[in-house]
mmCIF file of N, CA and C and ligand atoms in Angstrom:
data_model
loop_
_atom_site.group_PDB
_atom_site.id
_atom_site.type_symbol
_atom_site.label_atom_id
_atom_site.label_comp_id
_atom_site.label_asym_id
_atom_site.label_seq_id
_atom_site.Cartn_x
_atom_site.Cartn_y
_atom_site.Cartn_z
ATOM 1 N N MET S 3 71.392 89.931 117.683
ATOM 2 C CA MET S 3 71.590 89.452 116.310
ATOM 3 C C MET S 3 72.966 89.907 115.806
ATOM 4 N N ALA S 4 73.631 89.012 115.086
ATOM 5 C CA ALA S 4 74.975 89.344 114.584
ATOM 6 C C ALA S 4 74.904 90.482 113.571
ATOM 7 N N THR S 5 75.917 91.329 113.575
ATOM 8 C CA THR S 5 75.970 92.400 112.569
ATOM 9 C C THR S 5 76.293 91.794 111.202
ATOM 10 N N ILE S 6 76.026 92.584 110.174
ATOM 11 C CA ILE S 6 76.328 92.096 108.812
ATOM 12 C C ILE S 6 77.821 91.821 108.671
ATOM 13 N N PHE S 7 78.653 92.584 109.392
ATOM 14 C CA PHE S 7 80.100 92.345 109.290
ATOM 15 C C PHE S 7 80.490 91.047 110.000
ATOM 16 N N SER S 8 79.827 90.741 111.110
ATOM 17 C CA SER S 8 80.110 89.454 111.769
ATOM 18 C C SER S 8 79.692 88.298 110.871
ATOM 19 N N ARG S 9 78.609 88.493 110.145
ATOM 20 C CA ARG S 9 78.150 87.434 109.243
ATOM 21 C C ARG S 9 79.104 87.286 108.051
ATOM 22 N N ILE S 10 79.698 88.400 107.620
ATOM 23 C CA ILE S 10 80.725 88.324 106.570
ATOM 24 C C ILE S 10 81.943 87.572 107.098
ATOM 25 N N ILE S 11 82.383 87.926 108.304
ATOM 26 C CA ILE S 11 83.552 87.262 108.909
ATOM 27 C C ILE S 11 83.295 85.765 109.050
ATOM 28 N N ALA S 12 82.069 85.411 109.418
ATOM 29 C CA ALA S 12 81.716 83.995 109.617
ATOM 30 C C ALA S 12 81.546 83.257 108.285
ATOM 31 N N GLY S 13 81.560 83.978 107.175
ATOM 32 C CA GLY S 13 81.398 83.343 105.868
ATOM 33 C C GLY S 13 79.948 83.106 105.480
ATOM 34 N N GLU S 14 79.027 83.655 106.255
ATOM 35 C CA GLU S 14 77.597 83.474 105.941
ATOM 36 C C GLU S 14 77.166 84.391 104.790
ATOM 37 N N ILE S 15 77.878 85.513 104.651
ATOM 38 C CA ILE S 15 77.614 86.451 103.553
ATOM 39 C C ILE S 15 78.929 86.583 102.788
ATOM 40 N N PRO S 16 78.877 86.474 101.458
ATOM 41 C CA PRO S 16 80.135 86.510 100.703
ATOM 42 C C PRO S 16 80.777 87.898 100.720
ATOM 43 N N CYS S 17 82.070 87.918 100.559
ATOM 44 C CA CYS S 17 82.791 89.195 100.443
ATOM 45 C C CYS S 17 84.047 88.945 99.629
ATOM 46 N N TYR S 18 84.709 90.032 99.309
ATOM 47 C CA TYR S 18 86.013 89.944 98.647
ATOM 48 C C TYR S 18 87.056 90.213 99.727
ATOM 49 N N LYS S 19 87.584 89.113 100.265
ATOM 50 C CA LYS S 19 88.485 89.225 101.421
ATOM 51 C C LYS S 19 89.848 89.758 101.004
ATOM 52 N N VAL S 20 90.373 90.633 101.831
ATOM 53 C CA VAL S 20 91.688 91.226 101.571
ATOM 54 C C VAL S 20 92.724 90.676 102.545
ATOM 55 N N ALA S 21 92.343 90.497 103.797
ATOM 56 C CA ALA S 21 93.293 90.001 104.801
ATOM 57 C C ALA S 21 92.523 89.541 106.028
ATOM 58 N N GLU S 22 93.177 88.668 106.808
ATOM 59 C CA GLU S 22 92.547 88.181 108.037
ATOM 60 C C GLU S 22 93.632 87.691 108.977
ATOM 61 N N ASN S 23 93.448 87.942 110.263
ATOM 62 C CA ASN S 23 94.227 87.227 111.269
ATOM 63 C C ASN S 23 93.271 86.781 112.369
ATOM 64 N N ASP S 24 93.785 86.396 113.511
ATOM 65 C CA ASP S 24 92.879 85.846 114.529
ATOM 66 C C ASP S 24 91.926 86.892 115.095
ATOM 67 N N ARG S 25 92.245 88.180 114.983
ATOM 68 C CA ARG S 25 91.399 89.192 115.631
ATOM 69 C C ARG S 25 90.779 90.226 114.690
ATOM 70 N N PHE S 26 91.315 90.284 113.441
ATOM 71 C CA PHE S 26 90.829 91.317 112.521
ATOM 72 C C PHE S 26 90.554 90.724 111.138
ATOM 73 N N PHE S 27 89.752 91.478 110.380
ATOM 74 C CA PHE S 27 89.321 91.000 109.065
ATOM 75 C C PHE S 27 89.230 92.223 108.157
ATOM 76 N N ALA S 28 89.646 92.072 106.909
ATOM 77 C CA ALA S 28 89.564 93.184 105.949
ATOM 78 C C ALA S 28 88.963 92.679 104.643
ATOM 79 N N PHE S 29 88.079 93.481 104.068
ATOM 80 C CA PHE S 29 87.390 93.083 102.835
ATOM 81 C C PHE S 29 87.019 94.334 102.050
ATOM 82 N N LEU S 30 86.800 94.150 100.747
ATOM 83 C CA LEU S 30 86.481 95.301 99.894
ATOM 84 C C LEU S 30 85.099 95.834 100.214
ATOM 85 N N ASP S 31 85.007 97.164 100.319
ATOM 86 C CA ASP S 31 83.693 97.801 100.466
ATOM 87 C C ASP S 31 82.904 97.568 99.185
ATOM 88 N N ILE S 32 81.662 97.158 99.333
ATOM 89 C CA ILE S 32 80.839 96.811 98.173
ATOM 90 C C ILE S 32 80.386 98.064 97.403
ATOM 91 N N ASN S 33 80.493 99.222 98.049
ATOM 92 C CA ASN S 33 80.164 100.508 97.401
ATOM 93 C C ASN S 33 81.398 101.410 97.445
ATOM 94 N N PRO S 34 82.400 101.076 96.655
ATOM 95 C CA PRO S 34 83.690 101.756 96.841
ATOM 96 C C PRO S 34 83.741 103.167 96.264
ATOM 97 N N LEU S 35 84.488 104.014 96.954
ATOM 98 C CA LEU S 35 84.783 105.346 96.421
ATOM 99 C C LEU S 35 85.895 105.255 95.388
ATOM 100 N N ALA S 36 86.723 104.231 95.493
ATOM 101 C CA ALA S 36 87.841 104.033 94.561
ATOM 102 C C ALA S 36 88.186 102.554 94.551
ATOM 103 N N LYS S 37 88.857 102.127 93.508
ATOM 104 C CA LYS S 37 89.293 100.731 93.449
ATOM 105 C C LYS S 37 90.291 100.476 94.577
ATOM 106 N N GLY S 38 89.988 99.511 95.404
ATOM 107 C CA GLY S 38 90.863 99.209 96.540
ATOM 108 C C GLY S 38 90.281 99.665 97.873
ATOM 109 N N HIS S 39 89.162 100.389 97.843
ATOM 110 C CA HIS S 39 88.484 100.837 99.072
ATOM 111 C C HIS S 39 88.171 99.600 99.927
ATOM 112 N N THR S 40 88.769 99.590 101.100
ATOM 113 C CA THR S 40 88.726 98.396 101.963
ATOM 114 C C THR S 40 88.177 98.756 103.335
ATOM 115 N N LEU S 41 87.471 97.828 103.939
ATOM 116 C CA LEU S 41 87.002 97.984 105.315
ATOM 117 C C LEU S 41 87.799 97.049 106.215
ATOM 118 N N VAL S 42 88.248 97.583 107.328
ATOM 119 C CA VAL S 42 88.975 96.793 108.332
ATOM 120 C C VAL S 42 88.106 96.731 109.576
ATOM 121 N N VAL S 43 87.857 95.530 110.060
ATOM 122 C CA VAL S 43 86.958 95.377 111.215
ATOM 123 C C VAL S 43 87.581 94.441 112.246
ATOM 124 N N PRO S 44 87.259 94.660 113.518
ATOM 125 C CA PRO S 44 87.661 93.690 114.545
ATOM 126 C C PRO S 44 86.682 92.509 114.514
ATOM 127 N N LYS S 45 87.171 91.335 114.828
ATOM 128 C CA LYS S 45 86.253 90.184 114.868
ATOM 129 C C LYS S 45 85.311 90.286 116.061
ATOM 130 N N CYS S 46 85.765 90.917 117.130
ATOM 131 C CA CYS S 46 84.858 91.111 118.262
ATOM 132 C C CYS S 46 83.849 92.187 117.866
ATOM 133 N N GLU S 47 82.622 91.973 118.266
ATOM 134 C CA GLU S 47 81.541 92.867 117.818
ATOM 135 C C GLU S 47 81.401 94.041 118.775
ATOM 136 N N THR S 48 81.900 95.181 118.344
ATOM 137 C CA THR S 48 81.780 96.418 119.119
ATOM 138 C C THR S 48 81.294 97.495 118.173
ATOM 139 N N ASP S 49 80.297 98.248 118.583
ATOM 140 C CA ASP S 49 79.705 99.245 117.704
ATOM 141 C C ASP S 49 80.666 100.430 117.488
ATOM 142 N N TYR S 50 81.024 101.062 118.582
ATOM 143 C CA TYR S 50 81.782 102.319 118.514
ATOM 144 C C TYR S 50 83.272 102.043 118.648
ATOM 145 N N ILE S 51 84.054 102.532 117.698
ATOM 146 C CA ILE S 51 85.480 102.174 117.646
ATOM 147 C C ILE S 51 86.218 102.534 118.936
ATOM 148 N N PHE S 52 85.807 103.638 119.569
ATOM 149 C CA PHE S 52 86.519 104.049 120.784
ATOM 150 C C PHE S 52 86.002 103.334 122.032
ATOM 151 N N ASP S 53 85.102 102.364 121.831
ATOM 152 C CA ASP S 53 84.759 101.443 122.926
ATOM 153 C C ASP S 53 85.664 100.208 122.904
ATOM 154 N N LEU S 54 86.475 100.067 121.843
ATOM 155 C CA LEU S 54 87.430 98.949 121.822
ATOM 156 C C LEU S 54 88.465 99.183 122.919
ATOM 157 N N ASP S 55 88.977 98.099 123.483
ATOM 158 C CA ASP S 55 90.035 98.291 124.491
ATOM 159 C C ASP S 55 91.288 98.822 123.784
ATOM 160 N N ASP S 56 92.163 99.443 124.544
ATOM 161 C CA ASP S 56 93.315 100.153 123.970
ATOM 162 C C ASP S 56 94.163 99.249 123.081
ATOM 163 N N GLN S 57 94.422 98.031 123.558
ATOM 164 C CA GLN S 57 95.300 97.139 122.803
ATOM 165 C C GLN S 57 94.665 96.737 121.473
ATOM 166 N N THR S 58 93.360 96.451 121.493
ATOM 167 C CA THR S 58 92.673 96.064 120.248
ATOM 168 C C THR S 58 92.679 97.225 119.259
ATOM 169 N N LEU S 59 92.425 98.421 119.766
ATOM 170 C CA LEU S 59 92.422 99.597 118.892
ATOM 171 C C LEU S 59 93.794 99.801 118.256
ATOM 172 N N ALA S 60 94.835 99.687 119.065
ATOM 173 C CA ALA S 60 96.198 99.879 118.556
ATOM 174 C C ALA S 60 96.548 98.791 117.544
ATOM 175 N N ASP S 61 96.213 97.557 117.859
ATOM 176 C CA ASP S 61 96.549 96.440 116.963
ATOM 177 C C ASP S 61 95.753 96.518 115.660
ATOM 178 N N MET S 62 94.528 97.019 115.747
ATOM 179 C CA MET S 62 93.703 97.164 114.534
ATOM 180 C C MET S 62 94.344 98.186 113.587
ATOM 181 N N MET S 63 94.904 99.235 114.149
ATOM 182 C CA MET S 63 95.551 100.246 113.311
ATOM 183 C C MET S 63 96.820 99.683 112.662
ATOM 184 N N VAL S 64 97.541 98.859 113.385
ATOM 185 C CA VAL S 64 98.745 98.240 112.809
ATOM 186 C C VAL S 64 98.350 97.256 111.698
ATOM 187 N N PHE S 65 97.274 96.514 111.918
ATOM 188 C CA PHE S 65 96.747 95.606 110.887
ATOM 189 C C PHE S 65 96.352 96.431 109.647
ATOM 190 N N ALA S 66 95.668 97.548 109.876
ATOM 191 C CA ALA S 66 95.254 98.425 108.768
ATOM 192 C C ALA S 66 96.462 98.989 108.029
ATOM 193 N N LYS S 67 97.503 99.284 108.772
ATOM 194 C CA LYS S 67 98.716 99.855 108.157
ATOM 195 C C LYS S 67 99.306 98.911 107.112
ATOM 196 N N GLN S 68 99.329 97.626 107.441
ATOM 197 C CA GLN S 68 99.880 96.632 106.507
ATOM 198 C C GLN S 68 99.038 96.569 105.234
ATOM 199 N N ILE S 69 97.742 96.670 105.387
ATOM 200 C CA ILE S 69 96.853 96.626 104.220
ATOM 201 C C ILE S 69 96.982 97.914 103.417
ATOM 202 N N ALA S 70 97.109 99.032 104.113
ATOM 203 C CA ALA S 70 97.256 100.326 103.429
ATOM 204 C C ALA S 70 98.479 100.313 102.513
ATOM 205 N N ALA S 71 99.545 99.669 102.958
ATOM 206 C CA ALA S 71 100.753 99.605 102.119
ATOM 207 C C ALA S 71 100.448 98.860 100.823
ATOM 208 N N LYS S 72 99.664 97.806 100.923
ATOM 209 C CA LYS S 72 99.299 97.044 99.713
ATOM 210 C C LYS S 72 98.374 97.862 98.816
ATOM 211 N N ILE S 73 97.442 98.575 99.424
ATOM 212 C CA ILE S 73 96.523 99.409 98.631
ATOM 213 C C ILE S 73 97.313 100.496 97.908
ATOM 214 N N LYS S 74 98.261 101.073 98.597
ATOM 215 C CA LYS S 74 99.059 102.156 98.007
ATOM 216 C C LYS S 74 99.848 101.642 96.804
ATOM 217 N N GLU S 75 100.419 100.475 96.947
ATOM 218 C CA GLU S 75 101.183 99.899 95.837
ATOM 219 C C GLU S 75 100.259 99.538 94.673
ATOM 220 N N PHE S 76 99.118 98.943 95.006
ATOM 221 C CA PHE S 76 98.160 98.553 93.971
ATOM 222 C C PHE S 76 97.615 99.782 93.241
ATOM 223 N N SER S 77 97.248 100.817 93.981
ATOM 224 C CA SER S 77 96.578 101.982 93.385
ATOM 225 C C SER S 77 97.550 103.014 92.851
ATOM 226 N N GLN S 78 98.791 102.920 93.292
ATOM 227 C CA GLN S 78 99.767 103.953 92.930
ATOM 228 C C GLN S 78 99.250 105.343 93.317
ATOM 229 N N CYS S 79 98.595 105.403 94.465
ATOM 230 C CA CYS S 79 98.048 106.675 94.939
ATOM 231 C C CYS S 79 99.081 107.373 95.831
ATOM 232 N N ASN S 80 98.812 108.638 96.109
ATOM 233 C CA ASN S 80 99.721 109.393 96.981
ATOM 234 C C ASN S 80 99.687 108.877 98.410
ATOM 235 N N ARG S 81 98.463 108.666 98.879
ATOM 236 C CA ARG S 81 98.272 108.221 100.259
ATOM 237 C C ARG S 81 97.038 107.338 100.339
ATOM 238 N N VAL S 82 96.906 106.670 101.458
ATOM 239 C CA VAL S 82 95.674 105.934 101.726
ATOM 240 C C VAL S 82 94.988 106.621 102.908
ATOM 241 N N ALA S 83 93.777 107.106 102.657
ATOM 242 C CA ALA S 83 93.022 107.782 103.712
ATOM 243 C C ALA S 83 92.493 106.753 104.715
ATOM 244 N N VAL S 84 92.470 107.159 105.968
ATOM 245 C CA VAL S 84 91.931 106.342 107.064
ATOM 246 C C VAL S 84 90.715 107.080 107.585
ATOM 247 N N VAL S 85 89.539 106.481 107.386
ATOM 248 C CA VAL S 85 88.301 107.194 107.715
ATOM 249 C C VAL S 85 87.427 106.327 108.622
ATOM 250 N N VAL S 86 86.933 106.943 109.677
ATOM 251 C CA VAL S 86 85.936 106.286 110.537
ATOM 252 C C VAL S 86 84.740 107.220 110.596
ATOM 253 N N LEU S 87 83.647 106.787 110.044
ATOM 254 C CA LEU S 87 82.438 107.618 110.093
ATOM 255 C C LEU S 87 81.240 106.726 109.822
ATOM 256 N N GLY S 88 80.097 107.317 109.890
ATOM 257 C CA GLY S 88 78.910 106.570 109.482
ATOM 258 C C GLY S 88 78.271 105.808 110.625
ATOM 259 N N LEU S 89 76.992 105.603 110.443
ATOM 260 C CA LEU S 89 76.185 104.926 111.463
ATOM 261 C C LEU S 89 75.474 103.723 110.872
ATOM 262 N N GLU S 90 75.847 103.387 109.634
ATOM 263 C CA GLU S 90 75.090 102.378 108.888
ATOM 264 C C GLU S 90 75.185 100.992 109.523
ATOM 265 N N VAL S 91 76.395 100.595 109.896
ATOM 266 C CA VAL S 91 76.602 99.249 110.437
ATOM 267 C C VAL S 91 77.141 99.367 111.866
ATOM 268 N N PRO S 92 76.444 98.797 112.847
ATOM 269 C CA PRO S 92 76.876 98.943 114.241
ATOM 270 C C PRO S 92 78.007 97.985 114.611
ATOM 271 N N HIS S 93 79.069 98.062 113.837
ATOM 272 C CA HIS S 93 80.247 97.209 114.056
ATOM 273 C C HIS S 93 81.434 98.076 113.629
ATOM 274 N N ALA S 94 82.299 98.384 114.583
ATOM 275 C CA ALA S 94 83.413 99.314 114.318
ATOM 276 C C ALA S 94 84.145 98.946 113.032
ATOM 277 N N HIS S 95 84.464 99.948 112.232
ATOM 278 C CA HIS S 95 85.204 99.678 111.000
ATOM 279 C C HIS S 95 85.977 100.903 110.559
ATOM 280 N N ILE S 96 87.119 100.622 109.942
ATOM 281 C CA ILE S 96 87.970 101.662 109.363
ATOM 282 C C ILE S 96 87.878 101.541 107.856
ATOM 283 N N HIS S 97 87.591 102.659 107.187
ATOM 284 C CA HIS S 97 87.665 102.684 105.725
ATOM 285 C C HIS S 97 89.103 103.023 105.331
ATOM 286 N N LEU S 98 89.682 102.260 104.417
ATOM 287 C CA LEU S 98 90.977 102.591 103.816
ATOM 288 C C LEU S 98 90.710 102.927 102.352
ATOM 289 N N ILE S 99 91.010 104.161 101.974
ATOM 290 C CA ILE S 99 90.618 104.634 100.638
ATOM 291 C C ILE S 99 91.827 105.257 99.924
ATOM 292 N N PRO S 100 92.151 104.724 98.730
ATOM 293 C CA PRO S 100 93.243 105.339 97.973
ATOM 294 C C PRO S 100 92.901 106.794 97.676
ATOM 295 N N MET S 101 93.865 107.697 97.849
ATOM 296 C CA MET S 101 93.565 109.112 97.575
ATOM 297 C C MET S 101 94.749 109.824 96.939
ATOM 298 N N ASN S 102 94.393 110.716 96.034
ATOM 299 C CA ASN S 102 95.382 111.638 95.469
ATOM 300 C C ASN S 102 95.032 113.071 95.818
ATOM 301 N N SER S 103 93.756 113.298 96.149
ATOM 302 C CA SER S 103 93.336 114.614 96.627
ATOM 303 C C SER S 103 92.218 114.394 97.639
ATOM 304 N N GLU S 104 91.928 115.429 98.409
ATOM 305 C CA GLU S 104 90.902 115.291 99.452
ATOM 306 C C GLU S 104 89.525 114.986 98.853
ATOM 307 N N ASN S 105 89.310 115.402 97.618
ATOM 308 C CA ASN S 105 88.029 115.120 96.962
ATOM 309 C C ASN S 105 87.781 113.618 96.794
ATOM 310 N N ASP S 106 88.859 112.850 96.790
ATOM 311 C CA ASP S 106 88.714 111.400 96.601
ATOM 312 C C ASP S 106 88.054 110.732 97.805
ATOM 313 N N VAL S 107 87.919 111.469 98.894
ATOM 314 C CA VAL S 107 87.361 110.892 100.126
ATOM 315 C C VAL S 107 86.048 111.582 100.489
ATOM 316 N N ASP S 108 85.335 111.994 99.462
ATOM 317 C CA ASP S 108 84.036 112.645 99.663
ATOM 318 C C ASP S 108 82.946 111.578 99.570
ATOM 319 N N PHE S 109 82.355 111.222 100.700
ATOM 320 C CA PHE S 109 81.383 110.131 100.727
ATOM 321 C C PHE S 109 80.050 110.496 100.061
ATOM 322 N N ARG S 110 79.891 111.776 99.690
ATOM 323 C CA ARG S 110 78.670 112.157 98.958
ATOM 324 C C ARG S 110 78.790 111.841 97.472
ATOM 325 N N LYS S 111 80.015 111.539 97.038
ATOM 326 C CA LYS S 111 80.230 111.211 95.622
ATOM 327 C C LYS S 111 79.534 109.903 95.260
ATOM 328 N N GLU S 112 79.201 109.793 93.982
ATOM 329 C CA GLU S 112 78.626 108.528 93.519
ATOM 330 C C GLU S 112 79.679 107.422 93.650
ATOM 331 N N LYS S 113 79.241 106.264 94.133
ATOM 332 C CA LYS S 113 80.185 105.158 94.330
ATOM 333 C C LYS S 113 80.435 104.442 93.004
ATOM 334 N N LEU S 114 81.568 103.756 92.939
ATOM 335 C CA LEU S 114 81.889 103.002 91.727
ATOM 336 C C LEU S 114 80.990 101.776 91.627
ATOM 337 N N LYS S 115 80.664 101.433 90.408
ATOM 338 C CA LYS S 115 79.930 100.177 90.169
ATOM 339 C C LYS S 115 80.926 99.215 89.525
ATOM 340 N N LEU S 116 81.421 98.288 90.306
ATOM 341 C CA LEU S 116 82.400 97.339 89.790
ATOM 342 C C LEU S 116 81.745 95.991 89.536
ATOM 343 N N THR S 117 82.268 95.282 88.558
ATOM 344 C CA THR S 117 81.759 93.939 88.280
ATOM 345 C C THR S 117 82.368 92.955 89.292
ATOM 346 N N PRO S 118 81.735 91.792 89.445
ATOM 347 C CA PRO S 118 82.337 90.772 90.326
ATOM 348 C C PRO S 118 83.771 90.449 89.927
ATOM 349 N N GLU S 119 84.043 90.442 88.629
ATOM 350 C CA GLU S 119 85.408 90.140 88.167
ATOM 351 C C GLU S 119 86.375 91.230 88.621
ATOM 352 N N GLU S 120 85.929 92.482 88.527
ATOM 353 C CA GLU S 120 86.803 93.584 88.964
ATOM 354 C C GLU S 120 87.081 93.493 90.461
ATOM 355 N N PHE S 121 86.034 93.244 91.247
ATOM 356 C CA PHE S 121 86.241 93.086 92.691
ATOM 357 C C PHE S 121 87.222 91.949 92.964
ATOM 358 N N ALA S 122 86.996 90.827 92.285
ATOM 359 C CA ALA S 122 87.833 89.643 92.537
ATOM 360 C C ALA S 122 89.289 89.923 92.172
ATOM 361 N N ASN S 123 89.504 90.633 91.074
ATOM 362 C CA ASN S 123 90.877 90.940 90.666
ATOM 363 C C ASN S 123 91.565 91.873 91.652
ATOM 364 N N ILE S 124 90.818 92.865 92.159
ATOM 365 C CA ILE S 124 91.401 93.780 93.147
ATOM 366 C C ILE S 124 91.779 92.992 94.409
ATOM 367 N N ALA S 125 90.845 92.146 94.862
ATOM 368 C CA ALA S 125 91.121 91.361 96.070
ATOM 369 C C ALA S 125 92.341 90.459 95.861
ATOM 370 N N LEU S 126 92.436 89.906 94.665
ATOM 371 C CA LEU S 126 93.585 89.044 94.342
ATOM 372 C C LEU S 126 94.884 89.829 94.462
ATOM 373 N N GLU S 127 94.901 91.019 93.902
ATOM 374 C CA GLU S 127 96.110 91.862 93.953
ATOM 375 C C GLU S 127 96.461 92.224 95.393
ATOM 376 N N LEU S 128 95.441 92.551 96.182
ATOM 377 C CA LEU S 128 95.710 92.985 97.558
ATOM 378 C C LEU S 128 96.089 91.809 98.463
ATOM 379 N N ASN S 129 95.771 90.609 98.028
ATOM 380 C CA ASN S 129 96.141 89.425 98.810
ATOM 381 C C ASN S 129 97.586 88.989 98.557
ATOM 382 N N LYS S 130 98.249 89.595 97.548
ATOM 383 C CA LYS S 130 99.609 89.156 97.195
ATOM 384 C C LYS S 130 100.607 89.557 98.268
HETATM 385 P P1 5GP J 221 79.414 103.473 107.284
HETATM 386 O O1 5GP J 221 78.763 102.907 108.503
HETATM 387 O O2 5GP J 221 80.898 103.559 107.425
HETATM 388 O O3 5GP J 221 78.786 104.735 106.800
HETATM 389 O O4 5GP J 221 79.122 102.475 106.090
HETATM 390 C C1 5GP J 221 79.389 101.116 106.134
HETATM 391 C C2 5GP J 221 80.107 100.704 104.884
HETATM 392 O O5 5GP J 221 79.948 99.310 104.769
HETATM 393 C C3 5GP J 221 79.560 101.328 103.595
HETATM 394 O O6 5GP J 221 80.624 101.924 102.887
HETATM 395 C C4 5GP J 221 78.951 100.174 102.850
HETATM 396 O O7 5GP J 221 79.174 100.232 101.469
HETATM 397 C C5 5GP J 221 79.677 98.976 103.439
HETATM 398 N N1 5GP J 221 78.846 97.786 103.448
HETATM 399 C C6 5GP J 221 77.609 97.690 103.983
HETATM 400 N N2 5GP J 221 77.130 96.444 103.812
HETATM 401 C C7 5GP J 221 78.103 95.735 103.178
HETATM 402 C C8 5GP J 221 78.190 94.385 102.736
HETATM 403 O O8 5GP J 221 77.297 93.563 102.889
HETATM 404 N N3 5GP J 221 79.352 94.014 102.119
HETATM 405 C C9 5GP J 221 80.387 94.880 101.953
HETATM 406 N N4 5GP J 221 81.499 94.424 101.337
HETATM 407 N N5 5GP J 221 80.335 96.167 102.358
HETATM 408 C C10 5GP J 221 79.197 96.590 102.963
#
């Protein structure tokens, strides 16, 4: 069965898309730690990120780098954290999270509740 991220990539489940190319896809995390919290995923369905072949892993990081630059400009944050953790979705993904301090990347924190309009506006800004 396709993962929820594959179904998002296929357009079967809606998302707030941030970027896409032939091999990778980026969209806003629906439970964000901060405005601009984005997930970057490979279109090929692989559970564990280090099971990706070397070239895909390297290219995914370069794809993420381009998005991180947009998040940094949008958020005016010090840095964009790159986080790989969690077992929730068996489809490799990188979290990109605007950060000004290490506390901003604490996944135990309560997530933001954004309106559809807020999500859409963030995605619009990151698509520029
Ligand atoms: P992890 O496996 O990294 O712990 O968590 C997966 C992440 O995917 C979580 O941050 C969760 O909010 C996000 N997520 C799970 N399902 C969906 C979904 O249907 N849409 C979006 N945009 N994000 C999701």
